[in-house]
mmCIF file of N, CA, C and O in Angstrom:
data_model
loop_
_atom_site.group_PDB
_atom_site.id
_atom_site.type_symbol
_atom_site.label_atom_id
_atom_site.label_comp_id
_atom_site.label_asym_id
_atom_site.label_seq_id
_atom_site.Cartn_x
_atom_site.Cartn_y
_atom_site.Cartn_z
ATOM 1 N N MET A 1 145.983 83.936 22.709
ATOM 2 C CA MET A 1 147.420 83.987 22.459
ATOM 3 C C MET A 1 147.805 82.851 21.520
ATOM 4 O O MET A 1 147.322 81.734 21.642
ATOM 5 N N ALA A 2 148.684 83.144 20.582
ATOM 6 C CA ALA A 2 149.141 82.144 19.623
ATOM 7 C C ALA A 2 149.956 81.062 20.330
ATOM 8 O O ALA A 2 150.471 81.264 21.430
ATOM 9 N N ASP A 3 150.070 79.935 19.671
ATOM 10 C CA ASP A 3 150.831 78.827 20.235
ATOM 11 C C ASP A 3 152.306 79.181 20.367
ATOM 12 O O ASP A 3 152.854 79.954 19.586
ATOM 13 N N LEU A 4 152.943 78.557 21.351
ATOM 14 C CA LEU A 4 154.384 78.719 21.515
ATOM 15 C C LEU A 4 155.102 77.912 20.441
ATOM 16 O O LEU A 4 154.582 76.913 19.936
ATOM 17 N N HIS A 5 156.287 78.335 20.091
ATOM 18 C CA HIS A 5 157.062 77.674 19.037
ATOM 19 C C HIS A 5 157.336 76.229 19.450
ATOM 20 O O HIS A 5 157.843 75.967 20.543
ATOM 21 N N PRO A 6 157.037 75.237 18.579
ATOM 22 C CA PRO A 6 157.192 73.822 18.957
ATOM 23 C C PRO A 6 158.639 73.417 19.260
ATOM 24 O O PRO A 6 158.875 72.604 20.150
ATOM 25 N N VAL A 7 159.624 73.949 18.533
ATOM 26 C CA VAL A 7 161.024 73.618 18.809
ATOM 27 C C VAL A 7 161.429 74.201 20.166
ATOM 28 O O VAL A 7 162.096 73.533 20.959
ATOM 29 N N ALA A 8 161.007 75.418 20.449
ATOM 30 C CA ALA A 8 161.316 76.040 21.745
ATOM 31 C C ALA A 8 160.689 75.245 22.889
ATOM 32 O O ALA A 8 161.333 75.016 23.921
ATOM 33 N N LYS A 9 159.457 74.802 22.720
ATOM 34 C CA LYS A 9 158.803 73.993 23.759
ATOM 35 C C LYS A 9 159.565 72.691 23.993
ATOM 36 O O LYS A 9 159.743 72.267 25.135
ATOM 37 N N ARG A 10 160.030 72.072 22.922
ATOM 38 C CA ARG A 10 160.772 70.810 23.054
ATOM 39 C C ARG A 10 162.074 71.031 23.822
ATOM 40 O O ARG A 10 162.405 70.266 24.725
ATOM 41 N N ILE A 11 162.821 72.078 23.476
ATOM 42 C CA ILE A 11 164.072 72.389 24.176
ATOM 43 C C ILE A 11 163.784 72.650 25.645
ATOM 44 O O ILE A 11 164.471 72.129 26.528
ATOM 45 N N HIS A 12 162.768 73.440 25.918
ATOM 46 C CA HIS A 12 162.409 73.795 27.295
ATOM 47 C C HIS A 12 162.031 72.548 28.102
ATOM 48 O O HIS A 12 162.395 72.429 29.280
ATOM 49 N N ASN A 13 161.319 71.618 27.491
ATOM 50 C CA ASN A 13 160.898 70.399 28.187
ATOM 51 C C ASN A 13 162.050 69.432 28.428
ATOM 52 O O ASN A 13 162.021 68.673 29.391
ATOM 53 N N VAL A 14 163.056 69.427 27.570
ATOM 54 C CA VAL A 14 164.181 68.501 27.708
ATOM 55 C C VAL A 14 165.214 69.028 28.702
ATOM 56 O O VAL A 14 165.779 68.263 29.483
ATOM 57 N N GLN A 15 165.495 70.326 28.692
ATOM 58 C CA GLN A 15 166.538 70.877 29.569
ATOM 59 C C GLN A 15 166.179 70.660 31.035
ATOM 60 O O GLN A 15 165.000 70.618 31.346
ATOM 61 N N PRO A 16 167.130 70.401 31.909
ATOM 62 C CA PRO A 16 168.566 70.562 31.756
ATOM 63 C C PRO A 16 169.281 69.353 31.157
ATOM 64 O O PRO A 16 170.512 69.342 31.092
ATOM 65 N N ASP A 17 168.541 68.334 30.714
ATOM 66 C CA ASP A 17 169.178 67.195 30.048
ATOM 67 C C ASP A 17 169.706 67.628 28.680
ATOM 68 O O ASP A 17 169.204 68.593 28.094
ATOM 69 N N PRO A 18 170.706 66.909 28.153
ATOM 70 C CA PRO A 18 171.248 67.270 26.840
ATOM 71 C C PRO A 18 170.193 67.155 25.739
ATOM 72 O O PRO A 18 169.331 66.275 25.765
ATOM 73 N N VAL A 19 170.278 68.056 24.788
ATOM 74 C CA VAL A 19 169.350 68.086 23.664
ATOM 75 C C VAL A 19 170.156 68.187 22.368
ATOM 76 O O VAL A 19 171.133 68.917 22.297
ATOM 77 N N ARG A 20 169.778 67.370 21.377
ATOM 78 C CA ARG A 20 170.418 67.429 20.058
ATOM 79 C C ARG A 20 169.639 68.428 19.215
ATOM 80 O O ARG A 20 168.445 68.252 18.992
ATOM 81 N N LEU A 21 170.354 69.461 18.764
ATOM 82 C CA LEU A 21 169.742 70.480 17.918
ATOM 83 C C LEU A 21 170.203 70.301 16.478
ATOM 84 O O LEU A 21 171.384 70.049 16.231
ATOM 85 N N THR A 22 169.287 70.436 15.560
ATOM 86 C CA THR A 22 169.614 70.519 14.145
ATOM 87 C C THR A 22 169.511 71.982 13.769
ATOM 88 O O THR A 22 168.471 72.606 13.976
ATOM 89 N N VAL A 23 170.618 72.514 13.251
ATOM 90 C CA VAL A 23 170.720 73.943 12.971
ATOM 91 C C VAL A 23 170.929 74.146 11.475
ATOM 92 O O VAL A 23 171.894 73.634 10.911
ATOM 93 N N GLU A 24 170.017 74.865 10.862
ATOM 94 C CA GLU A 24 170.151 75.192 9.449
ATOM 95 C C GLU A 24 171.090 76.383 9.322
ATOM 96 O O GLU A 24 170.941 77.374 10.035
ATOM 97 N N GLY A 25 172.054 76.263 8.435
ATOM 98 C CA GLY A 25 173.062 77.304 8.312
ATOM 99 C C GLY A 25 174.204 77.086 9.278
ATOM 100 O O GLY A 25 175.017 77.971 9.495
ATOM 101 N N GLY A 26 174.255 75.902 9.915
ATOM 102 C CA GLY A 26 175.286 75.573 10.886
ATOM 103 C C GLY A 26 176.674 75.615 10.288
ATOM 104 O O GLY A 26 176.855 75.419 9.094
ATOM 105 N N SER A 27 177.659 75.878 11.134
ATOM 106 C CA SER A 27 179.038 75.994 10.679
ATOM 107 C C SER A 27 179.926 75.104 11.521
ATOM 108 O O SER A 27 179.454 74.382 12.387
ATOM 109 N N GLU A 28 181.231 75.198 11.294
ATOM 110 C CA GLU A 28 182.169 74.395 12.065
ATOM 111 C C GLU A 28 182.140 74.754 13.547
ATOM 112 O O GLU A 28 182.505 73.964 14.388
ATOM 113 N N HIS A 29 181.706 75.955 13.893
ATOM 114 C CA HIS A 29 181.585 76.368 15.295
ATOM 115 C C HIS A 29 180.113 76.522 15.636
ATOM 116 O O HIS A 29 179.498 77.505 15.272
ATOM 117 N N GLY A 30 179.564 75.531 16.302
ATOM 118 C CA GLY A 30 178.202 75.646 16.777
ATOM 119 C C GLY A 30 177.220 74.740 16.095
ATOM 120 O O GLY A 30 176.325 74.245 16.729
ATOM 121 N N GLY A 31 177.344 74.548 14.801
ATOM 122 C CA GLY A 31 176.357 73.767 14.094
ATOM 123 C C GLY A 31 176.568 72.277 14.191
ATOM 124 O O GLY A 31 175.623 71.535 14.217
ATOM 125 N N GLY A 32 177.790 71.835 14.225
ATOM 126 C CA GLY A 32 178.059 70.411 14.369
ATOM 127 C C GLY A 32 178.392 69.748 13.060
ATOM 128 O O GLY A 32 179.078 70.307 12.227
ATOM 129 N N ASP A 33 177.904 68.521 12.898
ATOM 130 C CA ASP A 33 178.222 67.705 11.731
ATOM 131 C C ASP A 33 177.411 68.167 10.532
ATOM 132 O O ASP A 33 176.192 68.221 10.592
ATOM 133 N N GLU A 34 178.070 68.470 9.428
ATOM 134 C CA GLU A 34 177.386 68.943 8.229
ATOM 135 C C GLU A 34 176.639 67.792 7.566
ATOM 136 O O GLU A 34 177.056 66.661 7.592
ATOM 137 N N SER A 35 175.508 68.121 6.940
ATOM 138 C CA SER A 35 174.746 67.127 6.196
ATOM 139 C C SER A 35 174.456 67.685 4.811
ATOM 140 O O SER A 35 174.752 68.825 4.504
ATOM 141 N N ASP A 36 173.824 66.869 3.977
ATOM 142 C CA ASP A 36 173.557 67.269 2.603
ATOM 143 C C ASP A 36 172.557 68.409 2.492
ATOM 144 O O ASP A 36 172.541 69.126 1.518
ATOM 145 N N GLU A 37 171.696 68.590 3.466
ATOM 146 C CA GLU A 37 170.655 69.606 3.372
ATOM 147 C C GLU A 37 171.126 70.987 3.819
ATOM 148 O O GLU A 37 170.335 71.905 3.900
ATOM 149 N N GLY A 38 172.391 71.160 4.161
ATOM 150 C CA GLY A 38 172.854 72.454 4.643
ATOM 151 C C GLY A 38 172.547 72.655 6.113
ATOM 152 O O GLY A 38 172.664 73.750 6.635
ATOM 153 N N ALA A 39 172.127 71.605 6.790
ATOM 154 C CA ALA A 39 171.849 71.666 8.217
ATOM 155 C C ALA A 39 172.924 70.877 8.950
ATOM 156 O O ALA A 39 173.598 70.037 8.370
ATOM 157 N N ALA A 40 173.103 71.179 10.223
ATOM 158 C CA ALA A 40 174.105 70.516 11.037
ATOM 159 C C ALA A 40 173.489 70.211 12.393
ATOM 160 O O ALA A 40 172.505 70.821 12.789
ATOM 161 N N SER A 41 174.079 69.262 13.118
ATOM 162 C CA SER A 41 173.536 68.942 14.435
ATOM 163 C C SER A 41 174.650 68.897 15.466
ATOM 164 O O SER A 41 175.814 68.688 15.145
ATOM 165 N N GLY A 42 174.262 69.109 16.719
ATOM 166 C CA GLY A 42 175.175 69.053 17.845
ATOM 167 C C GLY A 42 174.379 68.853 19.120
ATOM 168 O O GLY A 42 173.162 69.046 19.146
ATOM 169 N N VAL A 43 175.076 68.464 20.185
ATOM 170 C CA VAL A 43 174.430 68.204 21.466
ATOM 171 C C VAL A 43 174.758 69.352 22.423
ATOM 172 O O VAL A 43 175.928 69.691 22.613
ATOM 173 N N TYR A 44 173.721 69.911 23.029
ATOM 174 C CA TYR A 44 173.841 71.081 23.897
ATOM 175 C C TYR A 44 173.192 70.793 25.242
ATOM 176 O O TYR A 44 172.281 69.974 25.352
ATOM 177 N N ARG A 45 173.669 71.505 26.256
ATOM 178 C CA ARG A 45 173.035 71.464 27.577
ATOM 179 C C ARG A 45 172.731 72.917 27.946
ATOM 180 O O ARG A 45 173.640 73.738 28.053
ATOM 181 N N PHE A 46 171.450 73.218 28.121
ATOM 182 C CA PHE A 46 171.030 74.574 28.452
ATOM 183 C C PHE A 46 170.781 74.683 29.946
ATOM 184 O O PHE A 46 170.017 73.915 30.525
ATOM 185 N N ASP A 47 171.483 75.645 30.568
ATOM 186 C CA ASP A 47 171.344 75.880 32.004
ATOM 187 C C ASP A 47 170.001 76.498 32.326
ATOM 188 O O ASP A 47 169.441 76.262 33.391
ATOM 189 N N SER A 48 169.508 77.305 31.401
ATOM 190 C CA SER A 48 168.215 77.942 31.623
ATOM 191 C C SER A 48 167.548 78.194 30.284
ATOM 192 O O SER A 48 168.207 78.477 29.286
ATOM 193 N N THR A 49 166.237 78.042 30.282
ATOM 194 C CA THR A 49 165.401 78.451 29.153
ATOM 195 C C THR A 49 164.151 79.065 29.748
ATOM 196 O O THR A 49 163.705 78.668 30.825
ATOM 197 N N GLU A 50 163.605 80.061 29.052
ATOM 198 C CA GLU A 50 162.394 80.681 29.569
ATOM 199 C C GLU A 50 161.595 81.331 28.450
ATOM 200 O O GLU A 50 162.145 81.732 27.430
ATOM 201 N N PHE A 51 160.297 81.392 28.687
ATOM 202 C CA PHE A 51 159.382 82.074 27.784
ATOM 203 C C PHE A 51 158.941 83.374 28.435
ATOM 204 O O PHE A 51 158.686 83.423 29.641
ATOM 205 N N PHE A 52 158.845 84.420 27.622
ATOM 206 C CA PHE A 52 158.216 85.674 28.010
ATOM 207 C C PHE A 52 157.084 85.850 27.016
ATOM 208 O O PHE A 52 157.289 86.379 25.926
ATOM 209 N N GLN A 53 155.920 85.329 27.379
ATOM 210 C CA GLN A 53 154.801 85.177 26.460
ATOM 211 C C GLN A 53 155.271 84.320 25.297
ATOM 212 O O GLN A 53 155.598 83.169 25.506
ATOM 213 N N ARG A 54 155.378 84.836 24.068
ATOM 214 C CA ARG A 54 155.828 84.009 22.932
ATOM 215 C C ARG A 54 157.337 84.062 22.742
ATOM 216 O O ARG A 54 157.896 83.231 22.028
ATOM 217 N N GLU A 55 158.010 85.039 23.341
ATOM 218 C CA GLU A 55 159.456 85.169 23.197
ATOM 219 C C GLU A 55 160.165 84.077 23.989
ATOM 220 O O GLU A 55 159.797 83.780 25.124
ATOM 221 N N PHE A 56 161.196 83.489 23.385
ATOM 222 C CA PHE A 56 161.934 82.389 24.004
ATOM 223 C C PHE A 56 163.405 82.761 24.108
ATOM 224 O O PHE A 56 163.966 83.371 23.202
ATOM 225 N N ARG A 57 164.027 82.387 25.227
ATOM 226 C CA ARG A 57 165.456 82.613 25.452
ATOM 227 C C ARG A 57 166.041 81.418 26.174
ATOM 228 O O ARG A 57 165.374 80.769 26.961
ATOM 229 N N GLY A 58 167.323 81.173 25.936
ATOM 230 C CA GLY A 58 168.027 80.116 26.647
ATOM 231 C C GLY A 58 169.522 80.329 26.555
ATOM 232 O O GLY A 58 170.012 80.956 25.614
ATOM 233 N N GLU A 59 170.245 79.811 27.558
ATOM 234 C CA GLU A 59 171.707 79.906 27.556
ATOM 235 C C GLU A 59 172.294 78.584 27.999
ATOM 236 O O GLU A 59 171.766 77.932 28.895
ATOM 237 N N GLY A 60 173.397 78.199 27.356
ATOM 238 C CA GLY A 60 174.037 76.950 27.721
ATOM 239 C C GLY A 60 175.347 76.740 26.997
ATOM 240 O O GLY A 60 175.965 77.693 26.507
ATOM 241 N N THR A 61 175.744 75.470 26.922
ATOM 242 C CA THR A 61 177.008 75.091 26.314
ATOM 243 C C THR A 61 176.782 73.896 25.399
ATOM 244 O O THR A 61 175.760 73.217 25.475
ATOM 245 N N ARG A 62 177.779 73.648 24.586
ATOM 246 C CA ARG A 62 177.755 72.460 23.736
ATOM 247 C C ARG A 62 178.575 71.391 24.436
ATOM 248 O O ARG A 62 179.647 71.676 24.962
ATOM 249 N N VAL A 63 178.095 70.149 24.429
ATOM 250 C CA VAL A 63 178.783 69.094 25.174
ATOM 251 C C VAL A 63 179.545 68.116 24.301
ATOM 252 O O VAL A 63 180.382 67.377 24.808
ATOM 253 N N ASP A 64 179.302 68.095 22.995
ATOM 254 C CA ASP A 64 179.977 67.137 22.127
ATOM 255 C C ASP A 64 181.153 67.745 21.363
ATOM 256 O O ASP A 64 181.928 67.019 20.750
ATOM 257 N N ALA A 65 181.324 69.039 21.402
ATOM 258 C CA ALA A 65 182.417 69.746 20.725
ATOM 259 C C ALA A 65 182.322 71.215 21.113
ATOM 260 O O ALA A 65 181.308 71.647 21.661
ATOM 261 N N ASP A 66 183.385 71.986 20.833
ATOM 262 C CA ASP A 66 183.344 73.434 21.060
ATOM 263 C C ASP A 66 182.874 73.768 22.481
ATOM 264 O O ASP A 66 182.072 74.661 22.699
ATOM 265 N N THR A 67 183.407 73.037 23.455
ATOM 266 C CA THR A 67 182.920 73.125 24.839
ATOM 267 C C THR A 67 183.314 74.407 25.558
ATOM 268 O O THR A 67 182.758 74.691 26.619
ATOM 269 N N ASP A 68 184.246 75.190 25.010
ATOM 270 C CA ASP A 68 184.648 76.441 25.657
ATOM 271 C C ASP A 68 183.747 77.614 25.307
ATOM 272 O O ASP A 68 183.836 78.670 25.921
ATOM 273 N N ALA A 69 182.893 77.468 24.319
ATOM 274 C CA ALA A 69 182.025 78.557 23.867
ATOM 275 C C ALA A 69 180.711 78.555 24.649
ATOM 276 O O ALA A 69 180.283 77.543 25.193
ATOM 277 N N ALA A 70 180.075 79.716 24.688
ATOM 278 C CA ALA A 70 178.731 79.866 25.252
ATOM 279 C C ALA A 70 177.747 79.945 24.091
ATOM 280 O O ALA A 70 178.070 80.463 23.020
ATOM 281 N N PHE A 71 176.550 79.429 24.306
ATOM 282 C CA PHE A 71 175.518 79.442 23.268
ATOM 283 C C PHE A 71 174.250 80.064 23.825
ATOM 284 O O PHE A 71 173.928 79.904 25.007
ATOM 285 N N ARG A 72 173.549 80.770 22.953
ATOM 286 C CA ARG A 72 172.319 81.457 23.356
ATOM 287 C C ARG A 72 171.237 81.175 22.328
ATOM 288 O O ARG A 72 171.471 81.218 21.124
ATOM 289 N N LEU A 73 170.054 80.888 22.829
ATOM 290 C CA LEU A 73 168.867 80.715 21.985
ATOM 291 C C LEU A 73 167.986 81.944 22.122
ATOM 292 O O LEU A 73 167.793 82.441 23.240
ATOM 293 N N ILE A 74 167.447 82.420 21.001
ATOM 294 C CA ILE A 74 166.479 83.516 21.029
ATOM 295 C C ILE A 74 165.443 83.265 19.951
ATOM 296 O O ILE A 74 165.716 82.600 18.957
ATOM 297 N N SER A 75 164.268 83.809 20.155
ATOM 298 C CA SER A 75 163.261 83.747 19.102
ATOM 299 C C SER A 75 163.444 84.945 18.185
ATOM 300 O O SER A 75 163.944 86.000 18.595
ATOM 301 N N SER A 76 163.053 84.766 16.930
ATOM 302 C CA SER A 76 163.120 85.870 15.974
ATOM 303 C C SER A 76 162.067 86.910 16.357
ATOM 304 O O SER A 76 161.165 86.640 17.155
ATOM 305 N N GLU A 77 162.160 88.085 15.778
ATOM 306 C CA GLU A 77 161.226 89.164 16.102
ATOM 307 C C GLU A 77 159.778 88.796 15.820
ATOM 308 O O GLU A 77 158.882 89.242 16.523
ATOM 309 N N ASP A 78 159.547 87.957 14.796
ATOM 310 C CA ASP A 78 158.179 87.541 14.467
ATOM 311 C C ASP A 78 157.780 86.234 15.166
ATOM 312 O O ASP A 78 156.689 85.713 14.926
ATOM 313 N N TYR A 79 158.662 85.696 16.011
ATOM 314 C CA TYR A 79 158.435 84.467 16.795
ATOM 315 C C TYR A 79 158.302 83.219 15.926
ATOM 316 O O TYR A 79 157.886 82.169 16.408
ATOM 317 N N GLU A 80 158.689 83.302 14.661
ATOM 318 C CA GLU A 80 158.545 82.179 13.749
ATOM 319 C C GLU A 80 159.758 81.264 13.738
ATOM 320 O O GLU A 80 159.682 80.144 13.246
ATOM 321 N N ARG A 81 160.907 81.737 14.228
ATOM 322 C CA ARG A 81 162.137 80.950 14.198
ATOM 323 C C ARG A 81 162.829 81.009 15.556
ATOM 324 O O ARG A 81 162.704 81.982 16.281
ATOM 325 N N ILE A 82 163.579 79.941 15.871
ATOM 326 C CA ILE A 82 164.444 79.919 17.048
ATOM 327 C C ILE A 82 165.869 79.971 16.523
ATOM 328 O O ILE A 82 166.267 79.149 15.695
ATOM 329 N N LEU A 83 166.630 80.952 16.991
ATOM 330 C CA LEU A 83 167.974 81.199 16.484
ATOM 331 C C LEU A 83 169.015 80.834 17.532
ATOM 332 O O LEU A 83 168.791 81.034 18.732
ATOM 333 N N LEU A 84 170.147 80.306 17.073
ATOM 334 C CA LEU A 84 171.243 79.916 17.954
ATOM 335 C C LEU A 84 172.423 80.854 17.714
ATOM 336 O O LEU A 84 172.854 81.037 16.576
ATOM 337 N N GLY A 85 172.927 81.446 18.791
ATOM 338 C CA GLY A 85 174.100 82.305 18.721
ATOM 339 C C GLY A 85 175.244 81.681 19.494
ATOM 340 O O GLY A 85 175.042 80.850 20.379
ATOM 341 N N ARG A 86 176.460 82.093 19.165
ATOM 342 C CA ARG A 86 177.671 81.552 19.788
ATOM 343 C C ARG A 86 178.604 82.680 20.166
ATOM 344 O O ARG A 86 178.760 83.641 19.417
ATOM 345 N N GLN A 87 179.223 82.537 21.339
ATOM 346 C CA GLN A 87 180.273 83.461 21.765
ATOM 347 C C GLN A 87 181.444 82.632 22.261
ATOM 348 O O GLN A 87 181.335 81.905 23.246
ATOM 349 N N GLY A 88 182.573 82.729 21.555
ATOM 350 C CA GLY A 88 183.771 82.001 21.942
ATOM 351 C C GLY A 88 184.469 82.658 23.104
ATOM 352 O O GLY A 88 184.187 83.814 23.446
ATOM 353 N N PRO A 89 185.401 81.946 23.744
ATOM 354 C CA PRO A 89 186.074 82.474 24.934
ATOM 355 C C PRO A 89 186.896 83.731 24.662
ATOM 356 O O PRO A 89 187.086 84.543 25.561
ATOM 357 N N GLU A 90 187.355 83.930 23.459
ATOM 358 C CA GLU A 90 188.169 85.098 23.122
ATOM 359 C C GLU A 90 187.389 86.135 22.317
ATOM 360 O O GLU A 90 187.976 87.094 21.829
ATOM 361 N N GLU A 91 186.094 85.943 22.165
ATOM 362 C CA GLU A 91 185.283 86.829 21.336
ATOM 363 C C GLU A 91 184.499 87.818 22.180
ATOM 364 O O GLU A 91 184.066 87.499 23.283
ATOM 365 N N GLU A 92 184.297 88.991 21.609
ATOM 366 C CA GLU A 92 183.404 89.973 22.216
ATOM 367 C C GLU A 92 182.118 89.964 21.401
ATOM 368 O O GLU A 92 182.144 90.108 20.195
ATOM 369 N N GLY A 93 181.010 89.773 22.055
ATOM 370 C CA GLY A 93 179.733 89.745 21.350
ATOM 371 C C GLY A 93 179.391 88.360 20.830
ATOM 372 O O GLY A 93 180.168 87.418 20.921
ATOM 373 N N TRP A 94 178.189 88.275 20.287
ATOM 374 C CA TRP A 94 177.632 87.013 19.825
ATOM 375 C C TRP A 94 177.632 86.957 18.311
ATOM 376 O O TRP A 94 177.425 87.966 17.639
ATOM 377 N N ARG A 95 177.822 85.746 17.774
ATOM 378 C CA ARG A 95 177.749 85.495 16.336
ATOM 379 C C ARG A 95 176.597 84.525 16.094
ATOM 380 O O ARG A 95 176.465 83.505 16.775
ATOM 381 N N MET A 96 175.745 84.836 15.128
ATOM 382 C CA MET A 96 174.619 83.970 14.821
ATOM 383 C C MET A 96 175.113 82.718 14.110
ATOM 384 O O MET A 96 175.854 82.803 13.130
ATOM 385 N N VAL A 97 174.724 81.548 14.621
ATOM 386 C CA VAL A 97 175.096 80.268 14.025
ATOM 387 C C VAL A 97 174.068 79.870 12.977
ATOM 388 O O VAL A 97 174.418 79.475 11.877
ATOM 389 N N GLY A 98 172.777 79.966 13.313
ATOM 390 C CA GLY A 98 171.733 79.597 12.367
ATOM 391 C C GLY A 98 170.409 79.388 13.067
ATOM 392 O O GLY A 98 170.254 79.655 14.254
ATOM 393 N N GLU A 99 169.463 78.873 12.307
ATOM 394 C CA GLU A 99 168.115 78.617 12.813
ATOM 395 C C GLU A 99 168.002 77.180 13.295
ATOM 396 O O GLU A 99 168.384 76.238 12.589
ATOM 397 N N VAL A 100 167.457 76.992 14.489
ATOM 398 C CA VAL A 100 167.227 75.657 15.033
ATOM 399 C C VAL A 100 165.941 75.125 14.370
ATOM 400 O O VAL A 100 164.875 75.711 14.542
ATOM 401 N N VAL A 101 166.086 74.041 13.621
ATOM 402 C CA VAL A 101 164.934 73.496 12.902
ATOM 403 C C VAL A 101 164.394 72.216 13.536
ATOM 404 O O VAL A 101 163.294 71.786 13.197
ATOM 405 N N ALA A 102 165.151 71.616 14.460
ATOM 406 C CA ALA A 102 164.681 70.416 15.156
ATOM 407 C C ALA A 102 165.426 70.270 16.481
ATOM 408 O O ALA A 102 166.581 70.708 16.612
ATOM 409 N N ALA A 103 164.742 69.675 17.446
ATOM 410 C CA ALA A 103 165.338 69.413 18.760
ATOM 411 C C ALA A 103 164.799 68.071 19.250
ATOM 412 O O ALA A 103 163.616 67.786 19.132
ATOM 413 N N GLU A 104 165.710 67.260 19.800
ATOM 414 C CA GLU A 104 165.309 65.965 20.353
ATOM 415 C C GLU A 104 166.207 65.638 21.534
ATOM 416 O O GLU A 104 167.351 66.092 21.619
ATOM 417 N N ARG A 105 165.682 64.862 22.452
ATOM 418 C CA ARG A 105 166.458 64.426 23.604
ATOM 419 C C ARG A 105 167.693 63.671 23.122
ATOM 420 O O ARG A 105 167.600 62.828 22.247
ATOM 421 N N ALA A 106 168.843 63.986 23.701
ATOM 422 C CA ALA A 106 170.098 63.326 23.325
ATOM 423 C C ALA A 106 170.408 62.243 24.329
ATOM 424 O O ALA A 106 171.298 62.372 25.166
ATOM 425 N N ASP A 107 169.677 61.154 24.274
ATOM 426 C CA ASP A 107 169.869 60.057 25.211
ATOM 427 C C ASP A 107 171.222 59.402 25.025
ATOM 428 O O ASP A 107 171.682 59.193 23.908
ATOM 429 N N GLY A 108 171.873 59.119 26.139
ATOM 430 C CA GLY A 108 173.125 58.388 26.133
ATOM 431 C C GLY A 108 174.326 59.163 25.636
ATOM 432 O O GLY A 108 175.341 58.588 25.331
ATOM 433 N N GLU A 109 174.223 60.487 25.538
ATOM 434 C CA GLU A 109 175.371 61.272 25.047
ATOM 435 C C GLU A 109 175.901 62.158 26.138
ATOM 436 O O GLU A 109 175.277 62.588 27.008
#
């Protein structure tokens, strides 16, 4: 079996503690602070994450902003990317925020 996605493993190992995600394609809702590279970061707390062989899923909230929305992590169909989706309190369905390109423990946040 191929290796599990390294970003997904990092998120899974950090949760339920807060994790800072860097999201490529991030926006004002979900991605966090914009940077020069087109990536954004934010701090999230995932209530659950799980692997189904190589497939990865997780659900949680953002703790540093946009706290009323729900967030979902999923792996892409080819298992090469971890994607972040957002559903606001007044929205039906999920909107894709972007690809999670980095995850690190959010100590002290």
